[in-house]
mmCIF file of C-alpha atoms in Angstrom:
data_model
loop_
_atom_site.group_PDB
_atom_site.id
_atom_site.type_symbol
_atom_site.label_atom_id
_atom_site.label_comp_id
_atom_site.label_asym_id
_atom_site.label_seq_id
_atom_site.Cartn_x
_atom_site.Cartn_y
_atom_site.Cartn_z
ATOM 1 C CA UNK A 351 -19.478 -4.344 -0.586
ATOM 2 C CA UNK A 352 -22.174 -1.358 -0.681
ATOM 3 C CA UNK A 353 -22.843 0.962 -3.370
ATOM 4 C CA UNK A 354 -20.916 3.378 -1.289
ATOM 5 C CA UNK A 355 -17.904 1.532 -2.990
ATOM 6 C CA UNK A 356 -18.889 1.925 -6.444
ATOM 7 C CA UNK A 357 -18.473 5.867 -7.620
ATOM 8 C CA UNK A 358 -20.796 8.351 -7.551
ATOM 9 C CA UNK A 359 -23.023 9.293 -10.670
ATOM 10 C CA UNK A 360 -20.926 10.362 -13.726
ATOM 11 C CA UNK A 361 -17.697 9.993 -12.077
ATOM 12 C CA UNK A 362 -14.834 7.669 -13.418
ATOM 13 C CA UNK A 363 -14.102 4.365 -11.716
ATOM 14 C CA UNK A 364 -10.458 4.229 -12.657
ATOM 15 C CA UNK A 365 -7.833 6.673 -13.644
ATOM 16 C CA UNK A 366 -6.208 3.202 -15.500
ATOM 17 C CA UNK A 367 -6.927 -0.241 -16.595
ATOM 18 C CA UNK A 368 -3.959 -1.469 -14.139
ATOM 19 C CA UNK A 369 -6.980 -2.862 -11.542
ATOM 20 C CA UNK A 370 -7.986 -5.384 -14.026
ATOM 21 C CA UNK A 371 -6.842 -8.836 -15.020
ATOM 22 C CA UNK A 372 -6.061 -9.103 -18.619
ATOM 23 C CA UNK A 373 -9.321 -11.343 -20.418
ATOM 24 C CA UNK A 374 -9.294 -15.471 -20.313
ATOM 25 C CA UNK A 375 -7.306 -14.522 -16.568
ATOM 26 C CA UNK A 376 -9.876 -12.724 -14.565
ATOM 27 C CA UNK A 377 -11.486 -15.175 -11.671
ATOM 28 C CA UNK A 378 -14.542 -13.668 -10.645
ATOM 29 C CA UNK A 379 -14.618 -14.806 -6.853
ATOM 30 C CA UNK A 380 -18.787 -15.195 -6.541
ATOM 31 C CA UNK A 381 -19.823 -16.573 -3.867
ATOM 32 C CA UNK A 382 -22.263 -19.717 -4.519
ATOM 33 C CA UNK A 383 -24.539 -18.422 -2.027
ATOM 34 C CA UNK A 384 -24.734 -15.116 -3.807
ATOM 35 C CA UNK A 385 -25.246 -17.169 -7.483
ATOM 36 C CA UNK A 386 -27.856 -19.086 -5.860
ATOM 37 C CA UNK A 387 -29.562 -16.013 -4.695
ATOM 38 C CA UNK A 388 -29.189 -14.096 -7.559
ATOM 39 C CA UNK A 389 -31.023 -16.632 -10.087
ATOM 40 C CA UNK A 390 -33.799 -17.151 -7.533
ATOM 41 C CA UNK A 391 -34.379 -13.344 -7.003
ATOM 42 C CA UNK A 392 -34.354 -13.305 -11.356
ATOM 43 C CA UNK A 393 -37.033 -16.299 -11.649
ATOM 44 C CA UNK A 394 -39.148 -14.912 -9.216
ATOM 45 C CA UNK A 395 -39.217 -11.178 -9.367
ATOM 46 C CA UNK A 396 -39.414 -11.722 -13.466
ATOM 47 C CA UNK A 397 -42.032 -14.241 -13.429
ATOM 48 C CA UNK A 398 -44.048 -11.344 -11.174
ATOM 49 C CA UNK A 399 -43.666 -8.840 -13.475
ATOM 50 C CA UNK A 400 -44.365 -10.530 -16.653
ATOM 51 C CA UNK A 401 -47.996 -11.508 -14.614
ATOM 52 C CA UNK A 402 -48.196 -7.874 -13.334
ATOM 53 C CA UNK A 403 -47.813 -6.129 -16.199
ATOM 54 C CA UNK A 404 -49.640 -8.164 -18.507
ATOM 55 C CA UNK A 405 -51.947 -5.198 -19.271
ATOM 56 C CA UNK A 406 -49.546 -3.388 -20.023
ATOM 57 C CA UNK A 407 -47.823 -5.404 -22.917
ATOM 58 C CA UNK A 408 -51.352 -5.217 -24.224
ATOM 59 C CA UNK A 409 -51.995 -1.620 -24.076
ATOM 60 C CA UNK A 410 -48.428 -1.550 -25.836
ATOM 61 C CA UNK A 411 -49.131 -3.587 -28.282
ATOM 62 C CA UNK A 412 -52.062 -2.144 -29.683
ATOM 63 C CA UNK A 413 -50.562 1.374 -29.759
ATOM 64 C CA UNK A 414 -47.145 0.158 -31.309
ATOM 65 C CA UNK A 415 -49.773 -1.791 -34.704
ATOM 66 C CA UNK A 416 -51.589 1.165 -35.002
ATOM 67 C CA UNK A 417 -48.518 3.623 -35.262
ATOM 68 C CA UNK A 418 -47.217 1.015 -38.051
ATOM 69 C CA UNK A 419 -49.152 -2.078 -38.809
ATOM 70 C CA UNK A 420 -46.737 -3.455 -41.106
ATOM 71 C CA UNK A 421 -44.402 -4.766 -37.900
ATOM 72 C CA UNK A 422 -44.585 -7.176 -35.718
ATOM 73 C CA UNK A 423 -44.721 -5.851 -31.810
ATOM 74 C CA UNK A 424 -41.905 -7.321 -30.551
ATOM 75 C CA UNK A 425 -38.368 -6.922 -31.657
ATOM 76 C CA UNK A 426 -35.878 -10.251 -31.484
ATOM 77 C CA UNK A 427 -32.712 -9.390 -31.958
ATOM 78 C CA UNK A 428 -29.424 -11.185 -31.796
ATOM 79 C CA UNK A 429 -27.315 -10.815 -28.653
ATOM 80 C CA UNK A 430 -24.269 -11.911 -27.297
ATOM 81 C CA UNK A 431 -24.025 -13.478 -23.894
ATOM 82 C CA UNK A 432 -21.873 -15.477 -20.879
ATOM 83 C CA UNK A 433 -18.718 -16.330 -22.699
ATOM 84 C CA UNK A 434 -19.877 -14.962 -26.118
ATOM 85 C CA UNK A 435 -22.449 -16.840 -26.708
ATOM 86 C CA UNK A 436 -25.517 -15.884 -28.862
ATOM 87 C CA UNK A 437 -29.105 -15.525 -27.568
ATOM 88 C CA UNK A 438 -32.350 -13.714 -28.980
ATOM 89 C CA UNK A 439 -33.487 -10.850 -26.912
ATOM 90 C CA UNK A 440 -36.717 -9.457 -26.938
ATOM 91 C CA UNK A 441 -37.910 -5.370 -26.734
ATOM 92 C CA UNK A 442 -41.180 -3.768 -27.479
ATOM 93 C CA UNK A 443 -40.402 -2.499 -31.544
ATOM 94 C CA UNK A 444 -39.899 1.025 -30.945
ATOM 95 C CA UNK A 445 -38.518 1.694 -34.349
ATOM 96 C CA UNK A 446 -40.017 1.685 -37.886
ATOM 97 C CA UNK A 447 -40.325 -2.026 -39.200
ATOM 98 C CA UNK A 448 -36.872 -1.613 -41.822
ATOM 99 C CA UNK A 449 -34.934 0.075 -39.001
ATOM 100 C CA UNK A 450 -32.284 -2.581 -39.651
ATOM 101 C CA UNK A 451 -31.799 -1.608 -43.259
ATOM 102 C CA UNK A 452 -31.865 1.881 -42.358
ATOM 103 C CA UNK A 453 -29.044 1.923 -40.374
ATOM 104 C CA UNK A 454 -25.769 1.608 -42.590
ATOM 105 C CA UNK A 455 -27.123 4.701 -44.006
ATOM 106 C CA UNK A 456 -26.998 6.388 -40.235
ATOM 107 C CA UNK A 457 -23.550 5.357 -38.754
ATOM 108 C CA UNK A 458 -21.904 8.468 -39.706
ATOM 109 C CA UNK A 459 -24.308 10.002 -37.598
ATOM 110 C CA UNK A 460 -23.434 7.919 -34.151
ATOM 111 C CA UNK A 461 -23.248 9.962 -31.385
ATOM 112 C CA UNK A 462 -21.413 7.253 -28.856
ATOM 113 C CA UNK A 463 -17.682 6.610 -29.053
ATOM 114 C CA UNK A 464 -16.768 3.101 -29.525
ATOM 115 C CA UNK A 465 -18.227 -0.200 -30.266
ATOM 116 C CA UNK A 466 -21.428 0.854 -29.765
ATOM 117 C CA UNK A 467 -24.512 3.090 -32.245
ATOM 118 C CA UNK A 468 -26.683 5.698 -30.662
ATOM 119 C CA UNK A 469 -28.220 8.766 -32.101
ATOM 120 C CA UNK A 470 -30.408 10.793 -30.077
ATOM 121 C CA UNK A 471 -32.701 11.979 -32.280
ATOM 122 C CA UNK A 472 -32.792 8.814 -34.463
ATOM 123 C CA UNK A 473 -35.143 9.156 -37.711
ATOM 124 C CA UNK A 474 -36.013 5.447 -37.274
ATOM 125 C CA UNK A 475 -37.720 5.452 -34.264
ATOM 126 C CA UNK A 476 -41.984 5.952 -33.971
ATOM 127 C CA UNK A 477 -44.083 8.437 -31.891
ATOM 128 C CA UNK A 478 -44.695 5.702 -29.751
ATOM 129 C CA UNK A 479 -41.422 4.608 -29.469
ATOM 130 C CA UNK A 480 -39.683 7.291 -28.223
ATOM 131 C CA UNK A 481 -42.064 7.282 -25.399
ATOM 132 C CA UNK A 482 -41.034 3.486 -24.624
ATOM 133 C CA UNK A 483 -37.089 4.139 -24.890
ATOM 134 C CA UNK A 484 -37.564 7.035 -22.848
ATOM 135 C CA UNK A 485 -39.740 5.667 -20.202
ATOM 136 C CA UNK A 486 -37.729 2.315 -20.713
ATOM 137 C CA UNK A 487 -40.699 0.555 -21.182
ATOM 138 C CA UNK A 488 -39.568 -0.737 -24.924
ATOM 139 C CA UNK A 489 -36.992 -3.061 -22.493
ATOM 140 C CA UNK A 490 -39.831 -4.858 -20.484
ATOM 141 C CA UNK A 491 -40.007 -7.963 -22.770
ATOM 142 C CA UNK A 492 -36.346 -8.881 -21.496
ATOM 143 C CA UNK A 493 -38.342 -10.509 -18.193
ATOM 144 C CA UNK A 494 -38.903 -13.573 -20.467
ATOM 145 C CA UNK A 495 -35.025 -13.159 -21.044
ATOM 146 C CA UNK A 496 -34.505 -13.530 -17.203
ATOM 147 C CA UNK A 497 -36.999 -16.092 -16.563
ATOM 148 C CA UNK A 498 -35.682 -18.325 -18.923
ATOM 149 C CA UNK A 499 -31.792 -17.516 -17.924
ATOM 150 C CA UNK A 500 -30.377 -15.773 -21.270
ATOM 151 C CA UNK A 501 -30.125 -12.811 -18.825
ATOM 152 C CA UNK A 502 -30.437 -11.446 -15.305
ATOM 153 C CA UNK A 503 -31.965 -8.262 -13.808
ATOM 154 C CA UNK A 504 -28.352 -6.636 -13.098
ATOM 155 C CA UNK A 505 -25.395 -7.033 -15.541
ATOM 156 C CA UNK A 506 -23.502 -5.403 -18.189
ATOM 157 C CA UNK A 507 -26.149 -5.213 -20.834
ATOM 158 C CA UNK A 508 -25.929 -7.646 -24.050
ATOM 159 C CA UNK A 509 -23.963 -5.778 -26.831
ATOM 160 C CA UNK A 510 -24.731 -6.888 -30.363
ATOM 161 C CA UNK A 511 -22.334 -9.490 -32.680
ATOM 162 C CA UNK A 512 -21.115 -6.685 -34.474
ATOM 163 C CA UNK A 513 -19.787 -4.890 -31.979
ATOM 164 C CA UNK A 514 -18.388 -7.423 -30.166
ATOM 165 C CA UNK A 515 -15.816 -7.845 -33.305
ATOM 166 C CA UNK A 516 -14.339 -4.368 -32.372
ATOM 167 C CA UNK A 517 -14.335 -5.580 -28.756
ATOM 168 C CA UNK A 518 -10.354 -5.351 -27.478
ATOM 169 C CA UNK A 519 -9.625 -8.392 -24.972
ATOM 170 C CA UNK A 520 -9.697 -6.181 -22.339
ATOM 171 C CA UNK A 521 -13.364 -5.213 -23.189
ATOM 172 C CA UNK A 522 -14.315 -8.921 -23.883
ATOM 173 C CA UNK A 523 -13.680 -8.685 -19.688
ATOM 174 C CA UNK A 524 -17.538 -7.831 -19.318
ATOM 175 C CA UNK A 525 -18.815 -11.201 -21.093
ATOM 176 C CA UNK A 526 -17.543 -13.241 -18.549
ATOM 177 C CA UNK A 527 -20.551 -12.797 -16.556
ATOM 178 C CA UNK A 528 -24.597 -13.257 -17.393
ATOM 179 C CA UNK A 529 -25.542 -9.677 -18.855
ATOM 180 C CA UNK A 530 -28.458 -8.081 -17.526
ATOM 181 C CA UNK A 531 -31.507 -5.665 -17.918
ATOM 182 C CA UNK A 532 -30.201 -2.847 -15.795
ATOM 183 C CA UNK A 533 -26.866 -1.973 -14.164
ATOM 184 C CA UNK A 534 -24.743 0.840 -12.429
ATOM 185 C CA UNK A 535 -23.826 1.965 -15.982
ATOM 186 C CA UNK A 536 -27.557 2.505 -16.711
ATOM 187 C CA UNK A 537 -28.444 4.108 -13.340
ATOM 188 C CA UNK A 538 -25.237 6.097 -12.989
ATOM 189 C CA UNK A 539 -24.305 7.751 -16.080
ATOM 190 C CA UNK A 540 -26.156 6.004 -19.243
ATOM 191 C CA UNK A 541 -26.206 7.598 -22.462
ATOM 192 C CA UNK A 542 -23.792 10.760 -20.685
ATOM 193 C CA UNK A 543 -20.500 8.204 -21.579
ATOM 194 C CA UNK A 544 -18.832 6.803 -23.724
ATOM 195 C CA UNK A 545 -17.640 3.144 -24.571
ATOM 196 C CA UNK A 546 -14.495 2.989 -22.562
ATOM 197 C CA UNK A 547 -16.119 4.063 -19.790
ATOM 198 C CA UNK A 548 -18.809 2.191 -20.069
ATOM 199 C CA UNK A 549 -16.855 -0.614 -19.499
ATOM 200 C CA UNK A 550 -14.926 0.630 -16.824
ATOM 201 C CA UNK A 551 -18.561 0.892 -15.166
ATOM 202 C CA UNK A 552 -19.384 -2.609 -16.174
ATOM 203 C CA UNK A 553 -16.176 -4.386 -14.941
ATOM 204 C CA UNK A 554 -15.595 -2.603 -11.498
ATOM 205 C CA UNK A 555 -19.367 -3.678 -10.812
ATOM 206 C CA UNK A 556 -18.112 -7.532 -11.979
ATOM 207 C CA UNK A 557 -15.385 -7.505 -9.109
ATOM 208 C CA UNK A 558 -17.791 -6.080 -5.989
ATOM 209 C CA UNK A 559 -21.127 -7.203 -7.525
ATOM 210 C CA UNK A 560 -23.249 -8.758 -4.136
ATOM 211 C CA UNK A 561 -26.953 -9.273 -3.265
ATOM 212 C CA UNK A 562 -27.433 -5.779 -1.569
ATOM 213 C CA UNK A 563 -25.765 -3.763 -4.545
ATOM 214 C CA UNK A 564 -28.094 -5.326 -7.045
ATOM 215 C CA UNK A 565 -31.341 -4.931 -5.101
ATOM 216 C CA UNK A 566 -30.334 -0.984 -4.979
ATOM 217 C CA UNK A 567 -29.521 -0.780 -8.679
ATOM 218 C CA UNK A 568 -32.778 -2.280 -9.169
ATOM 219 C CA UNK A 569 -34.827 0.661 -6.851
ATOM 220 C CA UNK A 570 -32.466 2.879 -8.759
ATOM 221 C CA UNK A 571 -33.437 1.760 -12.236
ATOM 222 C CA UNK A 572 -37.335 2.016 -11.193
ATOM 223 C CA UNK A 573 -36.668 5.717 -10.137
ATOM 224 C CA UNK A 574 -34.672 6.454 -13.234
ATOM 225 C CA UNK A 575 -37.572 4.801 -15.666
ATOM 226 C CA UNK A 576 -39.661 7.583 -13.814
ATOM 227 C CA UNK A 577 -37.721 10.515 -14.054
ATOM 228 C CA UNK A 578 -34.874 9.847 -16.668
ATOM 229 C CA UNK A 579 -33.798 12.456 -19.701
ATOM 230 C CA UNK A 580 -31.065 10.304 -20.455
ATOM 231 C CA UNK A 581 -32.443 7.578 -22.455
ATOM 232 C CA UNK A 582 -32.910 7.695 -26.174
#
């Protein structure tokens, strides 16, 4: 299938949840051809861009230490993966170095609906860093993600433990598969939705996901990390 047969931008992919399978049911029907493909086009086109932009994580780096010293330049955090399970994935530290402990003190303030936390003018994050998350920039590091196979370029992205424990069965749908950097959520609608429809998003691209489809959410997400107001 094309992207023709995904929706366009903002729009709803179901009226219902009646398409989908109910969790520990669903049979994704991949091709092996398309699997094989897939982790070759991740290995290689990751392993380029980690050599490629080199400079850049440098240039990064030094701007992120002397915004706030006291962290480290990277951020590891604690995702959740194929099947549930857990994996450390890497971003460019956008935030203030105790963001973590800031952020019980903030969840009144979440502006997404769901198992999900978003605020869009978040007190945590550094000069520098809301250039990176809007620019997507602070997401680069997940290349060594890819390389090594945690994740791959287009997926549902990698939702933290905690949210995962509000996760209905129905929502645990979007784990089946390897999550990814970028997907049609991301380069369709983004921050303009909430959960549910986020994984509406997520598991219609699961069912019709091909070769073709995630080269052009790939172009997609390079022209959206150019001209996005979305992210935050």
């Amino acid at each position: 299938m094309s992207m023709g047969n995904l929706p366009e931008d903002g729009e709803a992919v179901m009226s219902g949840k009646a398409f989908y399978m109910p969790y520990g049911n669903t049979q994704i029907q991949d091709k092996t051809s398309y699997l094989v493909t897939k982790r070759l086009l991740d290995m290689l086109l990751s392993f380029v861009g980690l050599i490629v932009l080199l400079p850049l994580f440098v240039v990064v780096g030094v701007l992120i230490k002397l915004e706030d010293p006291k962290g480290s330049v990277f951020f590891k955090q604690t995702r959740v993966g194929k099947n549930e399970k857990l994996f450390d994935m890497y971003k460019f530290r956008s935030m203030v170095s105790n963001a973590e402990e800031l952020k019980k003190d903030l969840m009144e303030l979440n502006e997404v609906s769901g198992a999900m936390f978003k605020i869009k003018n978040d007190p945590r994050i550094t000069k520098i860093g809301s250039f990176l998350r809007k620019t997507s920039i602070d997401e680069i590091p997940q290349l060594w993600n890819v390389l090594v196979g945690d994740m791959t370029l287009v997926g549902p992205r990698p939702p933290l433990p905690s949210e995962v424990e509000q996760y209905s069965d129905y929502d645990k749908q979007r784990l089946i598969v390897t999550p990814g950097c970028t997907g049609y959520w991301q380069v369709s609608a983004r921050n303009s939705v909430g959960f549910e429809e986020m994984v509406q998003m997520d598991l219609k691209y699961i069912h019709v996901r091909n070769t073709w489809l995630d080269l052009k959410i790939i172009m997609k997400t390079g022209v959206k990390m150019l001209f996005s107001k979305d992210a935050y």
